[in-house]
């Protein structure tokens, strides 16, 4: 399964160099030893050749980070996502990306696992930015602070996407 996923990420043009470090990192997989010993293959005299050439498939271009955050929150909110919700998310995202401390958070993302970043490092920064935007635009951000479920979903989706983006 891993190889079938990986082949879709490899370019067709062999001259193009790509980095697959972030794609082969098994950060969400748990490995458990179920067998210990050697595995031996049968010896056969059959010459195996593929019937047809296998072309590498390109993965469709992913959406930008902001759109991924909006889609994840919208999916969790089961389509009850308004235009003002999009304003909230894009405002927080833009303010974070323009923040002078964004380099520090990029370093945090590179040095820590996703759970540490999402649960421990990012929430305080998210709260700081959200409060700053709330004071600037009270009406648009009222939902963020009155609906704790929405706040948690937005923060979680944003932390996951920013973690990915900052690791690159």
Short mmCIF file of N, CA, C and O in Angstrom, two decimals, residues 3 13-14 33 37 50 52-54 66 69 77 79 90-91 93 100 119 121 145 154 160:
data_model
loop_
_atom_site.label_atom_id
_atom_site.label_comp_id
_atom_site.label_asym_id
_atom_site.label_seq_id
_atom_site.Cartn_x
_atom_site.Cartn_y
_atom_site.Cartn_z
N UNK A 3 3.89 1.69 -1.16
CA UNK A 3 4.52 1.90 -2.47
C UNK A 3 3.50 2.39 -3.49
O UNK A 3 3.81 3.25 -4.30
N UNK A 13 8.87 12.70 -15.22
CA UNK A 13 10.16 13.15 -15.75
C UNK A 13 11.24 12.82 -14.72
O UNK A 13 11.24 13.33 -13.62
N UNK A 14 12.17 11.96 -15.09
CA UNK A 14 13.20 11.53 -14.13
C UNK A 14 14.22 12.62 -13.84
O UNK A 14 14.96 12.51 -12.88
N UNK A 33 5.02 -5.25 16.09
CA UNK A 33 5.67 -6.48 15.65
C UNK A 33 4.70 -7.64 15.85
O UNK A 33 4.21 -7.89 16.94
N UNK A 37 11.33 -13.42 12.72
CA UNK A 37 12.00 -14.51 12.02
C UNK A 37 12.33 -14.11 10.60
O UNK A 37 12.10 -12.99 10.19
N UNK A 50 7.12 -7.43 -16.57
CA UNK A 50 5.81 -6.79 -16.57
C UNK A 50 5.20 -6.79 -17.97
O UNK A 50 5.92 -6.68 -18.97
N UNK A 52 3.02 -4.64 -19.19
CA UNK A 52 2.95 -3.28 -19.72
C UNK A 52 3.74 -2.35 -18.83
O UNK A 52 3.97 -2.65 -17.68
N UNK A 53 4.12 -1.23 -19.38
CA UNK A 53 4.89 -0.29 -18.58
C UNK A 53 3.95 0.42 -17.60
O UNK A 53 2.80 0.68 -17.91
N UNK A 54 4.48 0.72 -16.45
CA UNK A 54 3.70 1.40 -15.42
C UNK A 54 4.10 2.87 -15.43
O UNK A 54 5.25 3.20 -15.23
N UNK A 66 -5.02 27.93 3.18
CA UNK A 66 -6.22 28.59 3.69
C UNK A 66 -7.47 27.86 3.24
O UNK A 66 -8.38 27.61 4.04
N UNK A 69 -7.97 24.69 5.24
CA UNK A 69 -8.50 24.96 6.58
C UNK A 69 -10.00 25.19 6.49
O UNK A 69 -10.78 24.61 7.25
N UNK A 77 -18.41 21.11 10.23
CA UNK A 77 -19.63 21.85 10.57
C UNK A 77 -20.81 21.41 9.69
O UNK A 77 -21.87 22.00 9.74
N UNK A 79 -21.50 21.74 6.52
CA UNK A 79 -22.02 22.71 5.55
C UNK A 79 -22.67 23.94 6.15
O UNK A 79 -23.19 24.76 5.41
N UNK A 90 -9.86 33.40 7.42
CA UNK A 90 -8.84 34.04 6.58
C UNK A 90 -8.14 35.16 7.35
O UNK A 90 -6.94 35.36 7.18
N UNK A 91 -8.87 35.88 8.20
CA UNK A 91 -8.25 36.93 9.00
C UNK A 91 -7.21 36.38 9.96
O UNK A 91 -6.11 36.91 10.07
N UNK A 93 -5.67 33.45 9.71
CA UNK A 93 -4.59 32.87 8.92
C UNK A 93 -3.63 33.96 8.42
O UNK A 93 -2.41 33.83 8.57
N UNK A 100 5.44 38.59 13.11
CA UNK A 100 6.91 38.49 13.16
C UNK A 100 7.41 37.19 13.80
O UNK A 100 8.53 36.78 13.56
N UNK A 119 -1.49 20.79 20.09
CA UNK A 119 -2.08 20.83 21.44
C UNK A 119 -1.38 21.80 22.38
O UNK A 119 -2.01 22.35 23.27
N UNK A 121 1.81 24.14 21.54
CA UNK A 121 2.50 25.34 21.08
C UNK A 121 1.58 26.33 20.38
O UNK A 121 1.72 27.54 20.55
N UNK A 145 -15.96 33.26 19.58
CA UNK A 145 -15.82 33.22 21.03
C UNK A 145 -17.08 32.81 21.78
O UNK A 145 -17.02 32.51 22.95
N UNK A 154 -11.93 25.32 14.39
CA UNK A 154 -11.11 26.26 13.60
C UNK A 154 -9.66 26.18 14.04
O UNK A 154 -8.75 26.08 13.22
N UNK A 160 -3.26 22.12 12.21
CA UNK A 160 -2.81 21.00 11.37
C UNK A 160 -2.27 21.50 10.03
O UNK A 160 -1.21 21.05 9.58
#
